[in-house]
PDB file of N, CA and C and ligand atoms in Angstrom:
ATOM      1  N   MET A   1      52.727 258.722  76.096  1.00 44.00           N
ATOM      2  CA  MET A   1      52.364 258.154  74.810  1.00 44.00           C
ATOM      3  C   MET A   1      52.009 259.282  73.848  1.00 44.00           C
ATOM      4  N   LYS A   2      52.585 259.253  72.668  1.00 53.00           N
ATOM      5  CA  LYS A   2      52.284 260.274  71.674  1.00 53.00           C
ATOM      6  C   LYS A   2      50.927 259.964  71.039  1.00 53.00           C
ATOM      7  N   ASP A   3      50.132 261.012  70.937  1.00 56.00           N
ATOM      8  CA  ASP A   3      48.793 260.843  70.391  1.00 56.00           C
ATOM      9  C   ASP A   3      48.746 261.439  68.989  1.00 56.00           C
ATOM     10  N   ASN A   4      48.668 260.587  67.987  1.00 57.00           N
ATOM     11  CA  ASN A   4      48.618 261.066  66.609  1.00 57.00           C
ATOM     12  C   ASN A   4      47.197 261.161  66.070  1.00 57.00           C
ATOM     13  N   ASN A   5      46.235 260.915  66.927  1.00 61.00           N
ATOM     14  CA  ASN A   5      44.849 260.962  66.487  1.00 61.00           C
ATOM     15  C   ASN A   5      44.336 262.401  66.574  1.00 61.00           C
ATOM     16  N   VAL A   6      44.239 263.056  65.429  1.00 60.00           N
ATOM     17  CA  VAL A   6      43.817 264.459  65.401  1.00 60.00           C
ATOM     18  C   VAL A   6      42.422 264.625  65.983  1.00 60.00           C
ATOM     19  N   ARG A   7      41.524 263.686  65.695  1.00 61.00           N
ATOM     20  CA  ARG A   7      40.153 263.826  66.189  1.00 61.00           C
ATOM     21  C   ARG A   7      40.094 263.850  67.718  1.00 61.00           C
ATOM     22  N   SER A   8      41.041 263.202  68.379  1.00 60.00           N
ATOM     23  CA  SER A   8      41.010 263.190  69.837  1.00 60.00           C
ATOM     24  C   SER A   8      41.338 264.554  70.421  1.00 60.00           C
ATOM     25  N   ARG A   9      41.794 265.489  69.589  1.00 79.00           N
ATOM     26  CA  ARG A   9      42.101 266.836  70.075  1.00 79.00           C
ATOM     27  C   ARG A   9      41.028 267.850  69.687  1.00 79.00           C
ATOM     28  N   LEU A  10      39.932 267.367  69.152  1.00 91.00           N
ATOM     29  CA  LEU A  10      38.876 268.287  68.753  1.00 91.00           C
ATOM     30  C   LEU A  10      37.985 268.678  69.931  1.00 91.00           C
ATOM     31  N   TRP A  11      37.954 267.859  70.953  1.00 95.00           N
ATOM     32  CA  TRP A  11      37.195 268.156  72.159  1.00 95.00           C
ATOM     33  C   TRP A  11      37.863 267.422  73.312  1.00 95.00           C
ATOM     34  N   HIS A  12      37.374 267.639  74.524  1.00 96.00           N
ATOM     35  CA  HIS A  12      38.085 267.146  75.711  1.00 96.00           C
ATOM     36  C   HIS A  12      37.569 265.812  76.251  1.00 96.00           C
ATOM     37  N   TYR A  13      36.268 265.653  76.205  1.00 96.00           N
ATOM     38  CA  TYR A  13      35.662 264.443  76.770  1.00 96.00           C
ATOM     39  C   TYR A  13      34.713 263.819  75.745  1.00 96.00           C
ATOM     40  N   THR A  14      34.673 262.497  75.721  1.00 95.00           N
ATOM     41  CA  THR A  14      33.678 261.781  74.924  1.00 95.00           C
ATOM     42  C   THR A  14      32.908 260.871  75.870  1.00 95.00           C
ATOM     43  N   ILE A  15      31.592 260.906  75.741  1.00 94.00           N
ATOM     44  CA  ILE A  15      30.734 260.128  76.643  1.00 94.00           C
ATOM     45  C   ILE A  15      29.906 259.142  75.840  1.00 94.00           C
ATOM     46  N   ASP A  16      29.931 257.904  76.260  1.00 90.00           N
ATOM     47  CA  ASP A  16      29.033 256.898  75.690  1.00 90.00           C
ATOM     48  C   ASP A  16      28.254 256.271  76.842  1.00 90.00           C
ATOM     49  N   PRO A  17      27.407 255.288  76.575  1.00 90.00           N
ATOM     50  CA  PRO A  17      26.581 254.747  77.672  1.00 90.00           C
ATOM     51  C   PRO A  17      27.401 254.069  78.774  1.00 90.00           C
ATOM     52  N   ARG A  18      28.631 253.670  78.453  1.00 90.00           N
ATOM     53  CA  ARG A  18      29.419 252.914  79.426  1.00 90.00           C
ATOM     54  C   ARG A  18      30.446 253.750  80.173  1.00 90.00           C
ATOM     55  N   GLU A  19      31.069 254.722  79.476  1.00 93.00           N
ATOM     56  CA  GLU A  19      32.219 255.392  80.072  1.00 93.00           C
ATOM     57  C   GLU A  19      32.293 256.853  79.677  1.00 93.00           C
ATOM     58  N   ILE A  20      33.155 257.563  80.414  1.00 95.00           N
ATOM     59  CA  ILE A  20      33.527 258.930  80.078  1.00 95.00           C
ATOM     60  C   ILE A  20      35.017 258.908  79.765  1.00 95.00           C
ATOM     61  N   TYR A  21      35.387 259.299  78.542  1.00 95.00           N
ATOM     62  CA  TYR A  21      36.781 259.309  78.120  1.00 95.00           C
ATOM     63  C   TYR A  21      37.310 260.738  78.205  1.00 95.00           C
ATOM     64  N   HIS A  22      38.411 260.921  78.895  1.00 96.00           N
ATOM     65  CA  HIS A  22      39.063 262.230  78.996  1.00 96.00           C
ATOM     66  C   HIS A  22      40.344 262.145  78.181  1.00 96.00           C
ATOM     67  N   HIS A  23      40.314 262.641  76.948  1.00 92.00           N
ATOM     68  CA  HIS A  23      41.438 262.427  76.045  1.00 92.00           C
ATOM     69  C   HIS A  23      42.202 263.682  75.709  1.00 92.00           C
ATOM     70  N   LEU A  24      41.830 264.821  76.302  1.00 94.00           N
ATOM     71  CA  LEU A  24      42.603 266.048  76.111  1.00 94.00           C
ATOM     72  C   LEU A  24      42.542 266.833  77.423  1.00 94.00           C
ATOM     73  N   PRO A  25      43.688 267.282  77.951  1.00 96.00           N
ATOM     74  CA  PRO A  25      43.653 268.056  79.198  1.00 96.00           C
ATOM     75  C   PRO A  25      42.740 269.276  79.062  1.00 96.00           C
ATOM     76  N   ASP A  26      42.026 269.602  80.118  1.00 96.00           N
ATOM     77  CA  ASP A  26      41.060 270.704  80.081  1.00 96.00           C
ATOM     78  C   ASP A  26      41.693 272.034  79.682  1.00 96.00           C
ATOM     79  N   ASN A  27      42.975 272.218  80.024  1.00 95.00           N
ATOM     80  CA  ASN A  27      43.614 273.510  79.758  1.00 95.00           C
ATOM     81  C   ASN A  27      44.231 273.598  78.364  1.00 95.00           C
ATOM     82  N   GLU A  28      44.040 272.586  77.538  1.00 95.00           N
ATOM     83  CA  GLU A  28      44.498 272.668  76.146  1.00 95.00           C
ATOM     84  C   GLU A  28      43.342 273.094  75.250  1.00 95.00           C
ATOM     85  N   ILE A  29      43.646 273.959  74.311  1.00 93.00           N
ATOM     86  CA  ILE A  29      42.610 274.467  73.411  1.00 93.00           C
ATOM     87  C   ILE A  29      42.216 273.387  72.411  1.00 93.00           C
ATOM     88  N   ALA A  30      40.928 273.178  72.306  1.00 93.00           N
ATOM     89  CA  ALA A  30      40.393 272.230  71.330  1.00 93.00           C
ATOM     90  C   ALA A  30      39.585 273.011  70.296  1.00 93.00           C
ATOM     91  N   HIS A  31      39.107 272.336  69.309  1.00 91.00           N
ATOM     92  CA  HIS A  31      38.399 273.016  68.214  1.00 91.00           C
ATOM     93  C   HIS A  31      37.016 272.399  68.070  1.00 91.00           C
ATOM     94  N   HIS A  32      36.168 272.712  69.032  1.00 90.00           N
ATOM     95  CA  HIS A  32      34.863 272.059  69.134  1.00 90.00           C
ATOM     96  C   HIS A  32      33.696 273.017  69.023  1.00 90.00           C
ATOM     97  N   ALA A  33      33.916 274.305  69.336  1.00 91.00           N
ATOM     98  CA  ALA A  33      32.781 275.218  69.484  1.00 91.00           C
ATOM     99  C   ALA A  33      32.385 275.914  68.185  1.00 91.00           C
ATOM    100  N   GLY A  34      33.318 275.996  67.253  1.00 88.00           N
ATOM    101  CA  GLY A  34      33.006 276.682  66.007  1.00 88.00           C
ATOM    102  C   GLY A  34      33.306 278.165  66.060  1.00 88.00           C
ATOM    103  N   ASN A  35      33.809 278.663  67.186  1.00 89.00           N
ATOM    104  CA  ASN A  35      34.305 280.029  67.230  1.00 89.00           C
ATOM    105  C   ASN A  35      35.414 280.134  68.274  1.00 89.00           C
ATOM    106  N   GLU A  36      36.167 281.229  68.220  1.00 92.00           N
ATOM    107  CA  GLU A  36      37.375 281.353  69.026  1.00 92.00           C
ATOM    108  C   GLU A  36      37.078 281.399  70.516  1.00 92.00           C
ATOM    109  N   GLU A  37      36.029 282.111  70.904  1.00 91.00           N
ATOM    110  CA  GLU A  37      35.696 282.218  72.330  1.00 91.00           C
ATOM    111  C   GLU A  37      35.407 280.837  72.927  1.00 91.00           C
ATOM    112  N   GLY A  38      34.569 280.101  72.244  1.00 92.00           N
ATOM    113  CA  GLY A  38      34.214 278.770  72.747  1.00 92.00           C
ATOM    114  C   GLY A  38      35.391 277.814  72.749  1.00 92.00           C
ATOM    115  N   ASN A  39      36.196 277.896  71.701  1.00 93.00           N
ATOM    116  CA  ASN A  39      37.355 277.006  71.635  1.00 93.00           C
ATOM    117  C   ASN A  39      38.390 277.355  72.696  1.00 93.00           C
ATOM    118  N   THR A  40      38.600 278.650  72.941  1.00 93.00           N
ATOM    119  CA  THR A  40      39.644 279.089  73.870  1.00 93.00           C
ATOM    120  C   THR A  40      39.253 278.865  75.314  1.00 93.00           C
ATOM    121  N   TYR A  41      38.003 279.149  75.658  1.00 93.00           N
ATOM    122  CA  TYR A  41      37.583 279.114  77.062  1.00 93.00           C
ATOM    123  C   TYR A  41      36.696 277.933  77.418  1.00 93.00           C
ATOM    124  N   GLY A  42      36.286 277.154  76.440  1.00 95.00           N
ATOM    125  CA  GLY A  42      35.354 276.080  76.715  1.00 95.00           C
ATOM    126  C   GLY A  42      36.011 274.715  76.859  1.00 95.00           C
ATOM    127  N   ILE A  43      35.317 273.839  77.540  1.00 96.00           N
ATOM    128  CA  ILE A  43      35.685 272.429  77.621  1.00 96.00           C
ATOM    129  C   ILE A  43      34.663 271.686  76.773  1.00 96.00           C
ATOM    130  N   GLY A  44      35.150 271.011  75.736  1.00 96.00           N
ATOM    131  CA  GLY A  44      34.263 270.338  74.791  1.00 96.00           C
ATOM    132  C   GLY A  44      33.896 268.932  75.247  1.00 96.00           C
ATOM    133  N   ILE A  45      32.602 268.662  75.240  1.00 95.00           N
ATOM    134  CA  ILE A  45      32.097 267.341  75.618  1.00 95.00           C
ATOM    135  C   ILE A  45      31.270 266.805  74.464  1.00 95.00           C
ATOM    136  N   GLU A  46      31.668 265.664  73.948  1.00 93.00           N
ATOM    137  CA  GLU A  46      30.964 265.028  72.833  1.00 93.00           C
ATOM    138  C   GLU A  46      30.134 263.863  73.360  1.00 93.00           C
ATOM    139  N   LEU A  47      28.857 263.855  73.018  1.00 91.00           N
ATOM    140  CA  LEU A  47      27.996 262.738  73.405  1.00 91.00           C
ATOM    141  C   LEU A  47      27.937 261.766  72.240  1.00 91.00           C
ATOM    142  N   CYS A  48      28.376 260.538  72.476  1.00 89.00           N
ATOM    143  CA  CYS A  48      28.443 259.518  71.433  1.00 89.00           C
ATOM    144  C   CYS A  48      27.136 258.737  71.443  1.00 89.00           C
ATOM    145  N   PHE A  49      26.219 259.181  70.605  1.00 83.00           N
ATOM    146  CA  PHE A  49      24.857 258.667  70.644  1.00 83.00           C
ATOM    147  C   PHE A  49      24.493 257.962  69.343  1.00 83.00           C
ATOM    148  N   ASN A  50      24.042 256.726  69.461  1.00 81.00           N
ATOM    149  CA  ASN A  50      23.494 255.998  68.318  1.00 81.00           C
ATOM    150  C   ASN A  50      21.997 255.826  68.533  1.00 81.00           C
ATOM    151  N   LYS A  51      21.268 255.731  67.463  1.00 80.00           N
ATOM    152  CA  LYS A  51      19.810 255.635  67.577  1.00 80.00           C
ATOM    153  C   LYS A  51      19.369 254.463  68.454  1.00 80.00           C
ATOM    154  N   ASP A  52      20.144 253.361  68.412  1.00 80.00           N
ATOM    155  CA  ASP A  52      19.786 252.213  69.236  1.00 80.00           C
ATOM    156  C   ASP A  52      20.519 252.212  70.588  1.00 80.00           C
ATOM    157  N   GLY A  53      21.203 253.314  70.894  1.00 80.00           N
ATOM    158  CA  GLY A  53      21.948 253.384  72.144  1.00 80.00           C
ATOM    159  C   GLY A  53      21.077 253.776  73.316  1.00 80.00           C
ATOM    160  N   ASN A  54      21.662 253.725  74.492  1.00 88.00           N
ATOM    161  CA  ASN A  54      20.939 254.055  75.718  1.00 88.00           C
ATOM    162  C   ASN A  54      21.130 255.540  76.028  1.00 88.00           C
ATOM    163  N   PHE A  55      20.226 256.356  75.474  1.00 88.00           N
ATOM    164  CA  PHE A  55      20.383 257.795  75.637  1.00 88.00           C
ATOM    165  C   PHE A  55      20.303 258.206  77.101  1.00 88.00           C
ATOM    166  N   ASP A  56      19.432 257.568  77.879  1.00 91.00           N
ATOM    167  CA  ASP A  56      19.306 257.937  79.301  1.00 91.00           C
ATOM    168  C   ASP A  56      20.631 257.771  80.035  1.00 91.00           C
ATOM    169  N   LYS A  57      21.365 256.720  79.698  1.00 93.00           N
ATOM    170  CA  LYS A  57      22.646 256.486  80.361  1.00 93.00           C
ATOM    171  C   LYS A  57      23.679 257.532  79.919  1.00 93.00           C
ATOM    172  N   ILE A  58      23.685 257.879  78.641  1.00 92.00           N
ATOM    173  CA  ILE A  58      24.584 258.926  78.151  1.00 92.00           C
ATOM    174  C   ILE A  58      24.250 260.253  78.835  1.00 92.00           C
ATOM    175  N   PHE A  59      22.966 260.556  78.908  1.00 91.00           N
ATOM    176  CA  PHE A  59      22.531 261.791  79.556  1.00 91.00           C
ATOM    177  C   PHE A  59      22.957 261.809  81.024  1.00 91.00           C
ATOM    178  N   ASP A  60      22.788 260.679  81.706  1.00 94.00           N
ATOM    179  CA  ASP A  60      23.176 260.568  83.113  1.00 94.00           C
ATOM    180  C   ASP A  60      24.690 260.756  83.282  1.00 94.00           C
ATOM    181  N   ASN A  61      25.474 260.091  82.427  1.00 94.00           N
ATOM    182  CA  ASN A  61      26.934 260.254  82.483  1.00 94.00           C
ATOM    183  C   ASN A  61      27.327 261.703  82.216  1.00 94.00           C
ATOM    184  N   SER A  62      26.653 262.343  81.263  1.00 94.00           N
ATOM    185  CA  SER A  62      26.953 263.736  80.933  1.00 94.00           C
ATOM    186  C   SER A  62      26.654 264.646  82.109  1.00 94.00           C
ATOM    187  N   ALA A  63      25.518 264.430  82.757  1.00 95.00           N
ATOM    188  CA  ALA A  63      25.142 265.259  83.904  1.00 95.00           C
ATOM    189  C   ALA A  63      26.162 265.113  85.028  1.00 95.00           C
ATOM    190  N   LYS A  64      26.633 263.890  85.250  1.00 96.00           N
ATOM    191  CA  LYS A  64      27.632 263.661  86.298  1.00 96.00           C
ATOM    192  C   LYS A  64      28.941 264.375  85.973  1.00 96.00           C
ATOM    193  N   LEU A  65      29.387 264.280  84.728  1.00 97.00           N
ATOM    194  CA  LEU A  65      30.632 264.943  84.347  1.00 97.00           C
ATOM    195  C   LEU A  65      30.502 266.458  84.479  1.00 97.00           C
ATOM    196  N   VAL A  66      29.407 267.017  83.967  1.00 97.00           N
ATOM    197  CA  VAL A  66      29.224 268.466  84.029  1.00 97.00           C
ATOM    198  C   VAL A  66      29.141 268.932  85.484  1.00 97.00           C
ATOM    199  N   ALA A  67      28.433 268.198  86.322  1.00 97.00           N
ATOM    200  CA  ALA A  67      28.351 268.558  87.744  1.00 97.00           C
ATOM    201  C   ALA A  67      29.741 268.529  88.379  1.00 97.00           C
ATOM    202  N   TYR A  68      30.511 267.513  88.038  1.00 97.00           N
ATOM    203  CA  TYR A  68      31.879 267.413  88.562  1.00 97.00           C
ATOM    204  C   TYR A  68      32.712 268.632  88.120  1.00 97.00           C
ATOM    205  N   LEU A  69      32.637 268.973  86.835  1.00 98.00           N
ATOM    206  CA  LEU A  69      33.445 270.084  86.322  1.00 98.00           C
ATOM    207  C   LEU A  69      33.012 271.422  86.928  1.00 98.00           C
ATOM    208  N   LEU A  70      31.709 271.619  87.085  1.00 97.00           N
ATOM    209  CA  LEU A  70      31.227 272.868  87.700  1.00 97.00           C
ATOM    210  C   LEU A  70      31.779 273.009  89.112  1.00 97.00           C
ATOM    211  N   LYS A  71      31.760 271.914  89.854  1.00 98.00           N
ATOM    212  CA  LYS A  71      32.256 271.947  91.226  1.00 98.00           C
ATOM    213  C   LYS A  71      33.780 272.112  91.244  1.00 98.00           C
ATOM    214  N   PHE A  72      34.464 271.365  90.390  1.00 97.00           N
ATOM    215  CA  PHE A  72      35.932 271.401  90.355  1.00 97.00           C
ATOM    216  C   PHE A  72      36.433 272.808  90.030  1.00 97.00           C
ATOM    217  N   TYR A  73      35.797 273.466  89.056  1.00 97.00           N
ATOM    218  CA  TYR A  73      36.234 274.803  88.647  1.00 97.00           C
ATOM    219  C   TYR A  73      35.492 275.914  89.386  1.00 97.00           C
ATOM    220  N   ASN A  74      34.608 275.545  90.303  1.00 97.00           N
ATOM    221  CA  ASN A  74      33.845 276.503  91.099  1.00 97.00           C
ATOM    222  C   ASN A  74      33.134 277.532  90.215  1.00 97.00           C
ATOM    223  N   ILE A  75      32.395 277.031  89.247  1.00 96.00           N
ATOM    224  CA  ILE A  75      31.619 277.883  88.348  1.00 96.00           C
ATOM    225  C   ILE A  75      30.159 277.448  88.414  1.00 96.00           C
ATOM    226  N   ASP A  76      29.258 278.348  88.021  1.00 95.00           N
ATOM    227  CA  ASP A  76      27.846 278.007  88.151  1.00 95.00           C
ATOM    228  C   ASP A  76      27.261 277.523  86.826  1.00 95.00           C
ATOM    229  N   ILE A  77      26.011 277.160  86.900  1.00 94.00           N
ATOM    230  CA  ILE A  77      25.354 276.482  85.789  1.00 94.00           C
ATOM    231  C   ILE A  77      25.238 277.371  84.542  1.00 94.00           C
ATOM    232  N   THR A  78      25.331 278.693  84.721  1.00 95.00           N
ATOM    233  CA  THR A  78      25.257 279.587  83.552  1.00 95.00           C
ATOM    234  C   THR A  78      26.482 279.426  82.650  1.00 95.00           C
ATOM    235  N   ALA A  79      27.521 278.752  83.141  1.00 94.00           N
ATOM    236  CA  ALA A  79      28.721 278.525  82.328  1.00 94.00           C
ATOM    237  C   ALA A  79      28.508 277.432  81.284  1.00 94.00           C
ATOM    238  N   ILE A  80      27.443 276.668  81.439  1.00 95.00           N
ATOM    239  CA  ILE A  80      27.192 275.586  80.484  1.00 95.00           C
ATOM    240  C   ILE A  80      26.663 276.179  79.178  1.00 95.00           C
ATOM    241  N   LYS A  81      27.330 275.882  78.093  1.00 94.00           N
ATOM    242  CA  LYS A  81      26.925 276.368  76.772  1.00 94.00           C
ATOM    243  C   LYS A  81      26.800 275.178  75.833  1.00 94.00           C
ATOM    244  N   THR A  82      25.975 275.363  74.833  1.00 92.00           N
ATOM    245  CA  THR A  82      25.848 274.322  73.815  1.00 92.00           C
ATOM    246  C   THR A  82      26.528 274.794  72.539  1.00 92.00           C
ATOM    247  N   HIS A  83      26.715 273.884  71.627  1.00 90.00           N
ATOM    248  CA  HIS A  83      27.251 274.230  70.315  1.00 90.00           C
ATOM    249  C   HIS A  83      26.387 275.336  69.692  1.00 90.00           C
ATOM    250  N   HIS A  84      25.090 275.208  69.889  1.00 92.00           N
ATOM    251  CA  HIS A  84      24.158 276.191  69.335  1.00 92.00           C
ATOM    252  C   HIS A  84      24.447 277.601  69.836  1.00 92.00           C
ATOM    253  N   ASP A  85      24.866 277.728  71.093  1.00 93.00           N
ATOM    254  CA  ASP A  85      25.147 279.062  71.654  1.00 93.00           C
ATOM    255  C   ASP A  85      26.258 279.783  70.902  1.00 93.00           C
ATOM    256  N   PHE A  86      27.165 279.036  70.316  1.00 92.00           N
ATOM    257  CA  PHE A  86      28.314 279.659  69.638  1.00 92.00           C
ATOM    258  C   PHE A  86      28.101 279.821  68.139  1.00 92.00           C
ATOM    259  N   THR A  87      27.362 278.911  67.524  1.00 90.00           N
ATOM    260  CA  THR A  87      27.278 278.929  66.057  1.00 90.00           C
ATOM    261  C   THR A  87      25.859 278.966  65.515  1.00 90.00           C
ATOM    262  N   GLY A  88      24.865 278.716  66.386  1.00 90.00           N
ATOM    263  CA  GLY A  88      23.499 278.634  65.900  1.00 90.00           C
ATOM    264  C   GLY A  88      23.161 277.260  65.347  1.00 90.00           C
ATOM    265  N   LYS A  89      24.156 276.366  65.311  1.00 89.00           N
ATOM    266  CA  LYS A  89      23.938 274.998  64.804  1.00 89.00           C
ATOM    267  C   LYS A  89      22.945 274.262  65.699  1.00 89.00           C
ATOM    268  N   ASP A  90      22.125 273.421  65.096  1.00 89.00           N
ATOM    269  CA  ASP A  90      21.148 272.625  65.853  1.00 89.00           C
ATOM    270  C   ASP A  90      21.876 271.482  66.569  1.00 89.00           C
ATOM    271  N   CYS A  91      22.607 271.838  67.609  1.00 86.00           N
ATOM    272  CA  CYS A  91      23.426 270.863  68.309  1.00 86.00           C
ATOM    273  C   CYS A  91      23.566 271.288  69.774  1.00 86.00           C
ATOM    274  N   PRO A  92      23.285 270.452  70.722  1.00 81.00           N
ATOM    275  CA  PRO A  92      22.783 269.097  70.532  1.00 81.00           C
ATOM    276  C   PRO A  92      21.269 269.118  70.261  1.00 81.00           C
ATOM    277  N   ASN A  93      20.826 268.316  69.323  1.00 79.00           N
ATOM    278  CA  ASN A  93      19.405 268.335  69.001  1.00 79.00           C
ATOM    279  C   ASN A  93      18.605 267.281  69.761  1.00 79.00           C
ATOM    280  N   ASN A  94      19.272 266.511  70.634  1.00 72.00           N
ATOM    281  CA  ASN A  94      18.553 265.490  71.410  1.00 72.00           C
ATOM    282  C   ASN A  94      18.254 265.931  72.834  1.00 72.00           C
ATOM    283  N   ILE A  95      18.834 267.044  73.261  1.00 68.00           N
ATOM    284  CA  ILE A  95      18.646 267.473  74.655  1.00 68.00           C
ATOM    285  C   ILE A  95      17.650 268.618  74.697  1.00 68.00           C
TER     286      ILE A  95
HETATM  287 ZN1   ZN B   1      27.908 270.115  68.192  1.00 63.71          ZN
END
């Protein structure tokens, strides 16, 4: 299926309280980090959070996905970076 949704290529995974969506292969470059290093070598995960949403469930889903990816790629926890690490942006500001 051809994907014409540009936003779906800005990062790799989107997480909400119910599901984890994998909409871009991990080995494709996305434009999520705000700099070339993060975009080229990083896997972008977007947390879809609303003020009335279940943040604990989103956090739990995120932890499961990150744990899976660390194990799958055999990398350690120091590989986890935030948007802030690349640009100084206050993101994520809920974690
Ligand atoms: Zn961000």
